[in-house]
Amino acid sequence: MTGLLLYARSRALPTALAALAGTAAFALWAAGRLDTYVDPDRRVPIVALAPLLAAAVIGTTLYTASDELDRTAVRPWWPRRLLQLAALTALAAALLPLAVLGHPEVFGPATVIRNVLGCTGLTAAAAVLLGARLSWLPVFGYVTAVYLGSSGARGRAATVWAWPMQPGAQPGAWAAALVAFAMGAALYAVRGARAEGPRG
């Protein structure tokens, strides 16, 4: 078995790819059930929750069973980590917007891509701090709190802290999501996920 296949299996990448495809299919099905083509505001659950699910799937791949070996390897691991995170994020950002085509100025594809980037960045940072198993938890808590509590939030500051719920191309929301992704990806690439016990 080649090194690339071993790497993919050790990170559960085949399962993650299937889960990302399933998440995209579920988002597409849900969009049809909610009649989002009639009222773009009905897309809000999909725009907020589908990227959250995708980020949780990506977070599961950040686990390594051989942390000591990774840290003592001759070649640096950061390019592999960064490539893996970027590739899975790009795949999610390509698949999930299919559920919300049309009305790009409201809750369209750009909003989903922004939320995929932001949620994945927060998940990657959480993997470094908490480990891959719990990497979904902080972003789940944050997105859920924003989803439930930001309905009346207005103003420039709200576009930053409530970025998962912002429509269209809000500059503050994009800035917050891009900073979250850049910082989370850089932190994960340099440090890797926090060491955990063996999965059982």
mmCIF file of C-alpha atoms in Angstrom:
data_model
loop_
_atom_site.group_PDB
_atom_site.id
_atom_site.type_symbol
_atom_site.label_atom_id
_atom_site.label_comp_id
_atom_site.label_asym_id
_atom_site.label_seq_id
_atom_site.Cartn_x
_atom_site.Cartn_y
_atom_site.Cartn_z
ATOM 1 C CA MET A 1 0.000 0.000 0.000
ATOM 2 C CA THR A 2 1.407 3.382 -0.989
ATOM 3 C CA GLY A 3 2.082 6.170 1.457
ATOM 4 C CA LEU A 4 -0.759 8.286 0.068
ATOM 5 C CA LEU A 5 -3.311 5.512 0.606
ATOM 6 C CA LEU A 6 -2.011 4.872 4.100
ATOM 7 C CA TYR A 7 -2.293 8.573 4.873
ATOM 8 C CA ALA A 8 -5.866 8.681 3.557
ATOM 9 C CA ARG A 9 -6.907 5.647 5.575
ATOM 10 C CA SER A 10 -5.231 6.860 8.766
ATOM 11 C CA ARG A 11 -7.191 10.125 8.526
ATOM 12 C CA ALA A 12 -10.467 8.391 7.556
ATOM 13 C CA LEU A 13 -10.579 10.400 4.333
ATOM 14 C CA PRO A 14 -12.736 7.932 2.333
ATOM 15 C CA THR A 15 -15.414 8.055 5.033
ATOM 16 C CA ALA A 16 -15.149 11.840 5.232
ATOM 17 C CA LEU A 17 -15.581 12.180 1.457
ATOM 18 C CA ALA A 18 -18.715 10.048 1.609
ATOM 19 C CA ALA A 19 -20.018 12.093 4.548
ATOM 20 C CA LEU A 20 -19.405 15.367 2.693
ATOM 21 C CA ALA A 21 -21.289 14.037 -0.326
ATOM 22 C CA GLY A 22 -24.108 12.953 1.994
ATOM 23 C CA THR A 23 -24.187 16.375 3.640
ATOM 24 C CA ALA A 24 -24.468 18.062 0.235
ATOM 25 C CA ALA A 25 -27.239 15.674 -0.823
ATOM 26 C CA PHE A 26 -29.122 16.305 2.423
ATOM 27 C CA ALA A 27 -28.787 20.093 1.989
ATOM 28 C CA LEU A 28 -30.114 19.815 -1.568
ATOM 29 C CA TRP A 29 -33.054 17.690 -0.383
ATOM 30 C CA ALA A 30 -33.812 20.077 2.496
ATOM 31 C CA ALA A 31 -33.730 23.094 0.185
ATOM 32 C CA GLY A 32 -36.369 21.447 -1.995
ATOM 33 C CA ARG A 33 -38.554 20.611 0.992
ATOM 34 C CA LEU A 34 -38.370 24.168 2.349
ATOM 35 C CA ASP A 35 -39.366 25.735 -1.000
ATOM 36 C CA THR A 36 -36.361 28.035 -0.808
ATOM 37 C CA TYR A 37 -36.860 29.082 -4.417
ATOM 38 C CA VAL A 38 -40.069 30.857 -3.303
ATOM 39 C CA ASP A 39 -38.616 32.704 -0.296
ATOM 40 C CA PRO A 40 -34.812 33.067 -0.030
ATOM 41 C CA ASP A 41 -35.069 33.683 3.737
ATOM 42 C CA ARG A 42 -36.087 30.041 4.140
ATOM 43 C CA ARG A 43 -32.514 29.163 3.209
ATOM 44 C CA VAL A 44 -31.159 30.366 6.546
ATOM 45 C CA PRO A 45 -31.146 26.912 8.224
ATOM 46 C CA ILE A 46 -29.334 25.417 5.228
ATOM 47 C CA VAL A 47 -26.870 28.299 4.930
ATOM 48 C CA ALA A 48 -26.012 28.076 8.636
ATOM 49 C CA LEU A 49 -26.232 24.349 9.376
ATOM 50 C CA ALA A 50 -24.904 22.630 6.239
ATOM 51 C CA PRO A 51 -21.460 24.320 6.541
ATOM 52 C CA LEU A 52 -21.469 23.451 10.237
ATOM 53 C CA LEU A 53 -22.031 19.761 9.439
ATOM 54 C CA ALA A 54 -19.352 19.842 6.739
ATOM 55 C CA ALA A 55 -16.868 21.428 9.155
ATOM 56 C CA ALA A 56 -17.626 18.725 11.729
ATOM 57 C CA VAL A 57 -16.898 16.063 9.102
ATOM 58 C CA ILE A 58 -13.633 17.779 8.170
ATOM 59 C CA GLY A 59 -12.735 17.987 11.855
ATOM 60 C CA THR A 60 -12.867 14.211 12.208
ATOM 61 C CA THR A 61 -10.095 13.860 9.617
ATOM 62 C CA LEU A 62 -7.697 16.018 11.617
ATOM 63 C CA TYR A 63 -7.033 13.172 14.062
ATOM 64 C CA THR A 64 -3.735 11.323 13.945
ATOM 65 C CA ALA A 65 -3.108 7.994 15.596
ATOM 66 C CA SER A 66 0.673 8.466 15.467
ATOM 67 C CA ASP A 67 1.303 11.886 16.921
ATOM 68 C CA GLU A 68 4.803 10.983 18.152
ATOM 69 C CA LEU A 69 5.809 9.648 14.730
ATOM 70 C CA ASP A 70 4.416 12.717 13.012
ATOM 71 C CA ARG A 71 6.432 15.040 15.236
ATOM 72 C CA THR A 72 9.699 13.142 14.682
ATOM 73 C CA ALA A 73 9.318 12.624 10.921
ATOM 74 C CA VAL A 74 12.154 13.707 8.646
ATOM 75 C CA ARG A 75 9.855 15.671 6.355
ATOM 76 C CA PRO A 76 7.708 18.441 7.831
ATOM 77 C CA TRP A 77 4.019 17.612 8.187
ATOM 78 C CA TRP A 78 2.618 21.101 7.783
ATOM 79 C CA PRO A 79 2.311 20.928 3.952
ATOM 80 C CA ARG A 80 0.311 17.670 4.188
ATOM 81 C CA ARG A 81 -1.924 19.049 6.916
ATOM 82 C CA LEU A 82 -2.545 22.267 5.005
ATOM 83 C CA LEU A 83 -3.206 20.444 1.731
ATOM 84 C CA GLN A 84 -5.650 18.045 3.395
ATOM 85 C CA LEU A 85 -7.552 20.858 5.114
ATOM 86 C CA ALA A 86 -7.617 23.045 1.995
ATOM 87 C CA ALA A 87 -8.737 20.186 -0.281
ATOM 88 C CA LEU A 88 -11.600 19.106 1.977
ATOM 89 C CA THR A 89 -12.679 22.726 2.495
ATOM 90 C CA ALA A 90 -12.626 23.339 -1.262
ATOM 91 C CA LEU A 91 -14.698 20.212 -1.852
ATOM 92 C CA ALA A 92 -17.304 21.284 0.713
ATOM 93 C CA ALA A 93 -17.317 24.807 -0.738
ATOM 94 C CA ALA A 94 -17.947 23.357 -4.201
ATOM 95 C CA LEU A 95 -20.704 20.898 -3.201
ATOM 96 C CA LEU A 96 -22.827 22.740 -0.647
ATOM 97 C CA PRO A 97 -23.715 25.842 -2.710
ATOM 98 C CA LEU A 98 -25.605 23.581 -5.128
ATOM 99 C CA ALA A 99 -28.437 23.577 -2.587
ATOM 100 C CA VAL A 100 -28.920 27.355 -2.708
ATOM 101 C CA LEU A 101 -28.411 28.385 -6.326
ATOM 102 C CA GLY A 102 -30.087 31.622 -7.323
ATOM 103 C CA HIS A 103 -30.687 34.839 -5.341
ATOM 104 C CA PRO A 104 -26.951 35.348 -4.711
ATOM 105 C CA GLU A 105 -27.544 38.732 -3.080
ATOM 106 C CA VAL A 106 -29.532 37.214 -0.202
ATOM 107 C CA PHE A 107 -28.609 33.743 1.071
ATOM 108 C CA GLY A 108 -26.976 32.281 -2.006
ATOM 109 C CA PRO A 109 -23.851 30.317 -2.870
ATOM 110 C CA ALA A 110 -21.435 33.029 -1.693
ATOM 111 C CA THR A 111 -22.949 32.897 1.788
ATOM 112 C CA VAL A 112 -22.511 29.134 1.968
ATOM 113 C CA ILE A 113 -18.898 29.356 0.810
ATOM 114 C CA ARG A 114 -18.191 32.047 3.412
ATOM 115 C CA ASN A 115 -19.740 29.915 6.161
ATOM 116 C CA VAL A 116 -17.816 26.801 5.065
ATOM 117 C CA LEU A 117 -14.564 28.766 5.342
ATOM 118 C CA GLY A 118 -15.394 30.270 8.726
ATOM 119 C CA CYS A 119 -16.731 27.071 10.291
ATOM 120 C CA THR A 120 -13.810 25.008 9.009
ATOM 121 C CA GLY A 121 -11.309 27.520 10.362
ATOM 122 C CA LEU A 122 -12.905 27.444 13.809
ATOM 123 C CA THR A 123 -12.970 23.633 13.709
ATOM 124 C CA ALA A 124 -9.283 23.450 12.768
ATOM 125 C CA ALA A 125 -8.354 25.783 15.629
ATOM 126 C CA ALA A 126 -10.453 23.729 18.038
ATOM 127 C CA ALA A 127 -8.687 20.547 16.882
ATOM 128 C CA VAL A 128 -5.388 22.076 17.954
ATOM 129 C CA LEU A 129 -6.743 23.159 21.336
ATOM 130 C CA LEU A 130 -9.169 20.328 22.187
ATOM 131 C CA GLY A 131 -8.320 17.469 19.832
ATOM 132 C CA ALA A 132 -10.053 16.266 16.686
ATOM 133 C CA ARG A 133 -12.781 14.368 18.531
ATOM 134 C CA LEU A 134 -14.164 17.532 20.118
ATOM 135 C CA SER A 135 -13.245 19.943 17.332
ATOM 136 C CA TRP A 136 -16.894 20.278 16.282
ATOM 137 C CA LEU A 137 -18.093 21.385 19.699
ATOM 138 C CA PRO A 138 -17.012 25.073 19.865
ATOM 139 C CA VAL A 139 -18.197 25.880 16.353
ATOM 140 C CA PHE A 140 -21.468 24.056 16.990
ATOM 141 C CA GLY A 141 -22.040 26.118 20.133
ATOM 142 C CA TYR A 142 -21.116 29.367 18.404
ATOM 143 C CA VAL A 143 -23.200 28.863 15.251
ATOM 144 C CA THR A 144 -26.176 27.646 17.289
ATOM 145 C CA ALA A 145 -25.986 30.663 19.609
ATOM 146 C CA VAL A 146 -25.728 33.056 16.675
ATOM 147 C CA TYR A 147 -28.582 31.276 14.866
ATOM 148 C CA LEU A 148 -30.851 31.542 17.898
ATOM 149 C CA GLY A 149 -29.807 34.976 19.138
ATOM 150 C CA SER A 150 -28.975 37.185 16.181
ATOM 151 C CA SER A 151 -32.389 37.690 14.588
ATOM 152 C CA GLY A 152 -32.684 41.286 15.816
ATOM 153 C CA ALA A 153 -28.990 42.163 15.596
ATOM 154 C CA ARG A 154 -28.206 45.126 13.350
ATOM 155 C CA GLY A 155 -25.231 47.329 12.636
ATOM 156 C CA ARG A 156 -21.661 46.967 11.481
ATOM 157 C CA ALA A 157 -20.539 45.040 14.569
ATOM 158 C CA ALA A 158 -23.278 42.449 14.057
ATOM 159 C CA THR A 159 -21.960 41.653 10.586
ATOM 160 C CA VAL A 160 -18.704 40.599 12.253
ATOM 161 C CA TRP A 161 -19.824 38.605 15.310
ATOM 162 C CA ALA A 162 -22.924 37.168 13.626
ATOM 163 C CA TRP A 163 -21.180 36.342 10.334
ATOM 164 C CA PRO A 164 -22.823 32.877 9.930
ATOM 165 C CA MET A 165 -26.254 34.523 9.684
ATOM 166 C CA GLN A 166 -25.392 37.448 7.419
ATOM 167 C CA PRO A 167 -26.841 37.530 3.922
ATOM 168 C CA GLY A 168 -24.993 38.251 0.717
ATOM 169 C CA ALA A 169 -21.577 39.799 0.458
ATOM 170 C CA GLN A 170 -21.368 41.647 3.788
ATOM 171 C CA PRO A 171 -17.723 42.814 4.014
ATOM 172 C CA GLY A 172 -17.581 42.405 7.804
ATOM 173 C CA ALA A 173 -18.938 38.859 7.642
ATOM 174 C CA TRP A 174 -16.463 37.896 4.932
ATOM 175 C CA ALA A 175 -13.588 39.430 6.862
ATOM 176 C CA ALA A 176 -14.507 37.514 10.031
ATOM 177 C CA ALA A 177 -14.892 34.206 8.179
ATOM 178 C CA LEU A 178 -11.655 34.618 6.229
ATOM 179 C CA VAL A 179 -9.705 35.538 9.363
ATOM 180 C CA ALA A 180 -11.176 32.505 11.165
ATOM 181 C CA PHE A 181 -10.181 30.213 8.298
ATOM 182 C CA ALA A 182 -6.689 31.671 7.868
ATOM 183 C CA MET A 183 -5.887 31.541 11.574
ATOM 184 C CA GLY A 184 -7.378 28.082 12.094
ATOM 185 C CA ALA A 185 -5.650 26.629 9.031
ATOM 186 C CA ALA A 186 -2.290 28.153 9.949
ATOM 187 C CA LEU A 187 -2.526 26.971 13.552
ATOM 188 C CA TYR A 188 -3.488 23.445 12.497
ATOM 189 C CA ALA A 189 -0.802 23.280 9.794
ATOM 190 C CA VAL A 190 1.930 24.301 12.235
ATOM 191 C CA ARG A 191 0.818 22.459 15.366
ATOM 192 C CA GLY A 192 -1.428 19.623 14.230
ATOM 193 C CA ALA A 193 -4.326 18.330 16.278
ATOM 194 C CA ARG A 194 -3.917 17.897 20.000
ATOM 195 C CA ALA A 195 -2.777 14.410 20.952
ATOM 196 C CA GLU A 196 -5.548 12.073 22.094
ATOM 197 C CA GLY A 197 -5.824 8.503 23.244
ATOM 198 C CA PRO A 198 -6.352 5.768 20.664
ATOM 199 C CA ARG A 199 -9.782 5.552 19.081
ATOM 200 C CA GLY A 200 -11.613 2.512 20.207
#
